[in-house]
Amino acid sequence: MMGTEQTGGDAMEQARRAFDAGADGSSQTAANVAALQQQVADLMAERDAAIARAEKAEAGGKKAKAKVAELPAEKKPRTLKAIDDDKALDRDALKAAIAGAETVEIAFVGKGDREVAGSQPQAIEGEVWKDHPRGLMLDQPVTLHGPAQGGAAYQVAGYALIVDGKPVARTMRSEPLMIAPGQTVKLENDIHF
């Protein structure tokens, strides 16, 4: 009898260990399932956000009228370096970046890599771009205003395209454009990236 009780006790202990191992295994499995469910939820949220951005860009492209508006001059001129060749966007990538952006602006680059102090960046909206042999060209006029009388003239050596606060393209003019105090200069078919 004693041997049977021992065997029964051993069997109970083995069953308890198996149950505990199963419980640990199922809690591990439950944790894995929960992690996978979270990953699926995150991916679905990313997908939904991408679809919403694409729909907004598509709807905005159809409805948005061409608009170019002056923004206030930056208090501190920004550094607008050339974009490395391996990071430069081609025409289609530029179109996609512009279409999906909240804000698009053009800033004016002086000699070197600095934004022209006192120049007013231009906010760009709607259907304002057309294909050009060099990429995309702004097909709306942009007006530059010189400094007030008595101020120093400045030179515009190039243009930077800024999408959602990040410079994505820069092009330099073949000849810098001098803007004298009190002068107004209208640029047409001149800005391209």
mmCIF file of C-alpha atoms in Angstrom:
data_model
loop_
_atom_site.group_PDB
_atom_site.id
_atom_site.type_symbol
_atom_site.label_atom_id
_atom_site.label_comp_id
_atom_site.label_asym_id
_atom_site.label_seq_id
_atom_site.Cartn_x
_atom_site.Cartn_y
_atom_site.Cartn_z
ATOM 1 C CA MET A 1 0.000 0.000 0.000
ATOM 2 C CA MET A 2 2.787 2.327 0.864
ATOM 3 C CA GLY A 3 4.332 1.862 -2.568
ATOM 4 C CA THR A 4 1.007 2.690 -4.264
ATOM 5 C CA GLU A 5 0.614 5.886 -2.258
ATOM 6 C CA GLN A 6 4.159 6.863 -3.156
ATOM 7 C CA THR A 7 3.489 6.170 -6.825
ATOM 8 C CA GLY A 8 0.207 8.078 -6.597
ATOM 9 C CA GLY A 9 1.998 10.982 -4.900
ATOM 10 C CA ASP A 10 4.654 10.896 -7.579
ATOM 11 C CA ALA A 11 1.955 10.888 -10.226
ATOM 12 C CA MET A 12 0.219 13.838 -8.566
ATOM 13 C CA GLU A 13 3.503 15.719 -8.357
ATOM 14 C CA GLN A 14 4.219 14.997 -12.024
ATOM 15 C CA ALA A 15 0.706 16.109 -12.969
ATOM 16 C CA ARG A 16 1.146 19.322 -10.970
ATOM 17 C CA ARG A 17 4.481 19.993 -12.670
ATOM 18 C CA ALA A 18 2.978 19.299 -16.079
ATOM 19 C CA PHE A 19 0.049 21.600 -15.265
ATOM 20 C CA ASP A 20 2.418 24.319 -14.062
ATOM 21 C CA ALA A 21 4.552 23.898 -17.182
ATOM 22 C CA GLY A 22 1.400 24.064 -19.309
ATOM 23 C CA ALA A 23 0.222 27.144 -17.458
ATOM 24 C CA ASP A 24 3.604 28.799 -17.944
ATOM 25 C CA GLY A 25 3.567 27.771 -21.578
ATOM 26 C CA SER A 26 0.065 29.099 -22.115
ATOM 27 C CA SER A 27 0.909 32.374 -20.384
ATOM 28 C CA GLN A 28 3.974 32.593 -22.631
ATOM 29 C CA THR A 29 1.768 31.835 -25.625
ATOM 30 C CA ALA A 30 -0.754 34.436 -24.461
ATOM 31 C CA ALA A 31 2.045 36.992 -24.199
ATOM 32 C CA ASN A 32 3.211 36.118 -27.728
ATOM 33 C CA VAL A 33 -0.341 36.399 -29.048
ATOM 34 C CA ALA A 34 -0.782 39.767 -27.321
ATOM 35 C CA ALA A 35 2.504 41.043 -28.789
ATOM 36 C CA LEU A 36 1.508 39.863 -32.265
ATOM 37 C CA GLN A 37 -1.924 41.467 -31.899
ATOM 38 C CA GLN A 38 -0.243 44.753 -30.947
ATOM 39 C CA GLN A 39 2.046 44.524 -33.982
ATOM 40 C CA VAL A 40 -0.961 43.925 -36.241
ATOM 41 C CA ALA A 41 -2.800 46.873 -34.665
ATOM 42 C CA ASP A 42 0.263 49.130 -35.145
ATOM 43 C CA LEU A 43 0.652 48.080 -38.787
ATOM 44 C CA MET A 44 -3.046 48.643 -39.439
ATOM 45 C CA ALA A 45 -2.822 52.107 -37.876
ATOM 46 C CA GLU A 46 0.198 52.933 -40.090
ATOM 47 C CA ARG A 47 -1.685 51.656 -43.140
ATOM 48 C CA ASP A 48 -4.781 53.695 -42.270
ATOM 49 C CA ALA A 49 -2.675 56.827 -41.759
ATOM 50 C CA ALA A 50 -0.929 56.288 -45.113
ATOM 51 C CA ILE A 51 -4.286 55.820 -46.851
ATOM 52 C CA ALA A 52 -5.631 58.984 -45.207
ATOM 53 C CA ARG A 53 -2.546 60.967 -46.335
ATOM 54 C CA ALA A 54 -2.887 59.622 -49.883
ATOM 55 C CA GLU A 55 -6.603 60.444 -50.007
ATOM 56 C CA LYS A 56 -5.931 63.924 -48.627
ATOM 57 C CA ALA A 57 -3.193 64.520 -51.184
ATOM 58 C CA GLU A 58 -5.408 63.269 -54.009
ATOM 59 C CA ALA A 59 -8.383 65.340 -52.872
ATOM 60 C CA GLY A 60 -6.183 68.364 -52.191
ATOM 61 C CA GLY A 61 -4.584 68.120 -55.615
ATOM 62 C CA LYS A 62 -7.996 68.159 -57.285
ATOM 63 C CA LYS A 63 -9.489 70.943 -55.188
ATOM 64 C CA ALA A 64 -6.567 73.166 -54.273
ATOM 65 C CA LYS A 65 -6.098 76.221 -56.421
ATOM 66 C CA ALA A 66 -2.647 77.476 -57.204
ATOM 67 C CA LYS A 67 -1.438 79.755 -54.458
ATOM 68 C CA VAL A 68 1.902 81.374 -53.726
ATOM 69 C CA ALA A 69 2.042 83.586 -50.648
ATOM 70 C CA GLU A 70 4.819 85.403 -48.850
ATOM 71 C CA LEU A 71 5.737 84.200 -45.393
ATOM 72 C CA PRO A 72 7.415 86.374 -42.767
ATOM 73 C CA ALA A 73 11.185 86.527 -43.038
ATOM 74 C CA GLU A 74 13.003 84.119 -40.741
ATOM 75 C CA LYS A 75 14.451 85.806 -37.662
ATOM 76 C CA LYS A 76 17.625 83.815 -38.095
ATOM 77 C CA PRO A 77 18.563 82.795 -41.653
ATOM 78 C CA ARG A 78 18.558 79.019 -42.073
ATOM 79 C CA THR A 79 21.405 76.915 -43.408
ATOM 80 C CA LEU A 80 20.262 75.423 -46.717
ATOM 81 C CA LYS A 81 23.061 73.167 -47.926
ATOM 82 C CA ALA A 82 23.117 71.306 -51.218
ATOM 83 C CA ILE A 83 21.385 67.921 -51.093
ATOM 84 C CA ASP A 84 23.788 64.989 -51.473
ATOM 85 C CA ASP A 85 23.337 63.088 -54.737
ATOM 86 C CA ASP A 86 22.432 59.885 -52.897
ATOM 87 C CA LYS A 87 19.671 61.745 -51.008
ATOM 88 C CA ALA A 88 18.389 63.870 -53.899
ATOM 89 C CA LEU A 89 14.806 63.184 -54.958
ATOM 90 C CA ASP A 90 13.929 62.628 -58.601
ATOM 91 C CA ARG A 91 10.904 64.314 -60.206
ATOM 92 C CA ASP A 92 8.404 61.633 -59.171
ATOM 93 C CA ALA A 93 9.710 61.509 -55.604
ATOM 94 C CA LEU A 94 9.497 65.324 -55.392
ATOM 95 C CA LYS A 95 5.898 65.213 -56.649
ATOM 96 C CA ALA A 96 5.023 62.581 -54.046
ATOM 97 C CA ALA A 97 6.733 64.516 -51.241
ATOM 98 C CA ILE A 98 4.911 67.710 -52.210
ATOM 99 C CA ALA A 99 1.548 65.951 -52.588
ATOM 100 C CA GLY A 100 1.781 64.366 -49.135
ATOM 101 C CA ALA A 101 3.098 67.459 -47.341
ATOM 102 C CA GLU A 102 1.372 69.699 -44.852
ATOM 103 C CA THR A 103 3.582 72.664 -45.789
ATOM 104 C CA VAL A 104 5.702 73.459 -48.844
ATOM 105 C CA GLU A 105 7.850 76.554 -49.108
ATOM 106 C CA ILE A 106 10.580 78.025 -51.237
ATOM 107 C CA ALA A 107 13.408 79.860 -49.531
ATOM 108 C CA PHE A 108 16.013 82.045 -51.186
ATOM 109 C CA VAL A 109 19.668 81.069 -50.893
ATOM 110 C CA GLY A 110 22.479 83.611 -50.898
ATOM 111 C CA LYS A 111 26.103 82.961 -51.684
ATOM 112 C CA GLY A 112 27.163 80.003 -49.629
ATOM 113 C CA ASP A 113 24.641 77.856 -47.801
ATOM 114 C CA ARG A 114 22.662 80.506 -45.913
ATOM 115 C CA GLU A 115 19.177 81.779 -46.516
ATOM 116 C CA VAL A 116 19.175 85.401 -47.680
ATOM 117 C CA ALA A 117 18.704 87.508 -44.549
ATOM 118 C CA GLY A 118 15.465 89.496 -44.704
ATOM 119 C CA SER A 119 14.076 87.610 -47.726
ATOM 120 C CA GLN A 120 10.548 86.299 -47.447
ATOM 121 C CA PRO A 121 10.079 82.579 -48.065
ATOM 122 C CA GLN A 122 7.098 81.660 -50.247
ATOM 123 C CA ALA A 123 4.327 79.283 -49.134
ATOM 124 C CA ILE A 124 3.310 77.069 -52.057
ATOM 125 C CA GLU A 125 -0.098 75.382 -52.371
ATOM 126 C CA GLY A 126 -2.127 73.588 -55.024
ATOM 127 C CA GLU A 127 -1.379 72.892 -58.666
ATOM 128 C CA VAL A 128 1.660 75.124 -59.114
ATOM 129 C CA TRP A 129 4.235 72.694 -60.508
ATOM 130 C CA LYS A 130 4.882 71.555 -64.037
ATOM 131 C CA ASP A 131 7.372 69.147 -65.518
ATOM 132 C CA HIS A 132 10.614 70.697 -66.710
ATOM 133 C CA PRO A 133 13.744 69.141 -68.270
ATOM 134 C CA ARG A 134 15.526 69.827 -64.962
ATOM 135 C CA GLY A 135 12.741 68.315 -62.804
ATOM 136 C CA LEU A 136 9.814 70.383 -61.525
ATOM 137 C CA MET A 137 9.289 74.073 -62.219
ATOM 138 C CA LEU A 138 7.108 76.501 -60.298
ATOM 139 C CA ASP A 139 4.635 77.869 -62.854
ATOM 140 C CA GLN A 140 3.367 80.739 -60.692
ATOM 141 C CA PRO A 141 5.144 84.086 -60.386
ATOM 142 C CA VAL A 142 7.027 84.961 -57.221
ATOM 143 C CA THR A 143 7.645 88.538 -56.177
ATOM 144 C CA LEU A 144 10.771 89.519 -54.282
ATOM 145 C CA HIS A 145 10.917 92.791 -52.391
ATOM 146 C CA GLY A 146 14.169 94.572 -51.763
ATOM 147 C CA PRO A 147 15.009 95.963 -48.358
ATOM 148 C CA ALA A 148 13.650 99.338 -47.288
ATOM 149 C CA GLN A 149 15.404 102.440 -48.586
ATOM 150 C CA GLY A 150 18.716 102.790 -46.821
ATOM 151 C CA GLY A 151 19.022 99.013 -46.343
ATOM 152 C CA ALA A 152 21.683 96.863 -47.975
ATOM 153 C CA ALA A 153 21.012 95.160 -51.318
ATOM 154 C CA TYR A 154 21.081 91.390 -51.322
ATOM 155 C CA GLN A 155 21.775 88.643 -53.837
ATOM 156 C CA VAL A 156 19.662 85.580 -54.545
ATOM 157 C CA ALA A 157 22.027 82.854 -55.712
ATOM 158 C CA GLY A 158 19.535 79.978 -55.618
ATOM 159 C CA TYR A 159 16.390 78.413 -54.224
ATOM 160 C CA ALA A 160 15.631 75.739 -51.637
ATOM 161 C CA LEU A 161 12.486 73.613 -51.549
ATOM 162 C CA ILE A 162 11.385 72.951 -47.980
ATOM 163 C CA VAL A 163 8.746 70.271 -47.349
ATOM 164 C CA ASP A 164 7.260 70.014 -43.857
ATOM 165 C CA GLY A 165 10.175 72.025 -42.467
ATOM 166 C CA LYS A 166 12.873 69.872 -44.097
ATOM 167 C CA PRO A 167 14.982 70.984 -47.091
ATOM 168 C CA VAL A 168 14.505 68.378 -49.844
ATOM 169 C CA ALA A 169 15.955 70.126 -52.916
ATOM 170 C CA ARG A 170 18.171 73.066 -53.768
ATOM 171 C CA THR A 171 19.140 74.621 -57.067
ATOM 172 C CA MET A 172 21.499 77.467 -57.768
ATOM 173 C CA ARG A 173 21.032 80.142 -60.423
ATOM 174 C CA SER A 174 23.600 80.489 -63.198
ATOM 175 C CA GLU A 175 23.953 84.175 -62.228
ATOM 176 C CA PRO A 176 23.028 85.602 -58.809
ATOM 177 C CA LEU A 177 20.128 88.061 -58.880
ATOM 178 C CA MET A 178 20.789 91.414 -57.179
ATOM 179 C CA ILE A 179 17.806 92.891 -55.296
ATOM 180 C CA ALA A 180 18.335 96.588 -54.532
ATOM 181 C CA PRO A 181 16.669 98.591 -51.746
ATOM 182 C CA GLY A 182 13.094 99.503 -52.655
ATOM 183 C CA GLN A 183 13.179 97.241 -55.725
ATOM 184 C CA THR A 184 10.471 94.705 -56.605
ATOM 185 C CA VAL A 185 11.450 91.770 -58.815
ATOM 186 C CA LYS A 186 8.956 89.325 -60.315
ATOM 187 C CA LEU A 187 10.317 85.854 -61.053
ATOM 188 C CA GLU A 188 8.475 83.774 -63.634
ATOM 189 C CA ASN A 189 9.445 80.334 -64.946
ATOM 190 C CA ASP A 190 12.713 80.674 -63.051
ATOM 191 C CA ILE A 191 12.394 78.406 -60.022
ATOM 192 C CA HIS A 192 12.931 74.716 -60.652
ATOM 193 C CA PHE A 193 14.204 71.702 -58.723
#
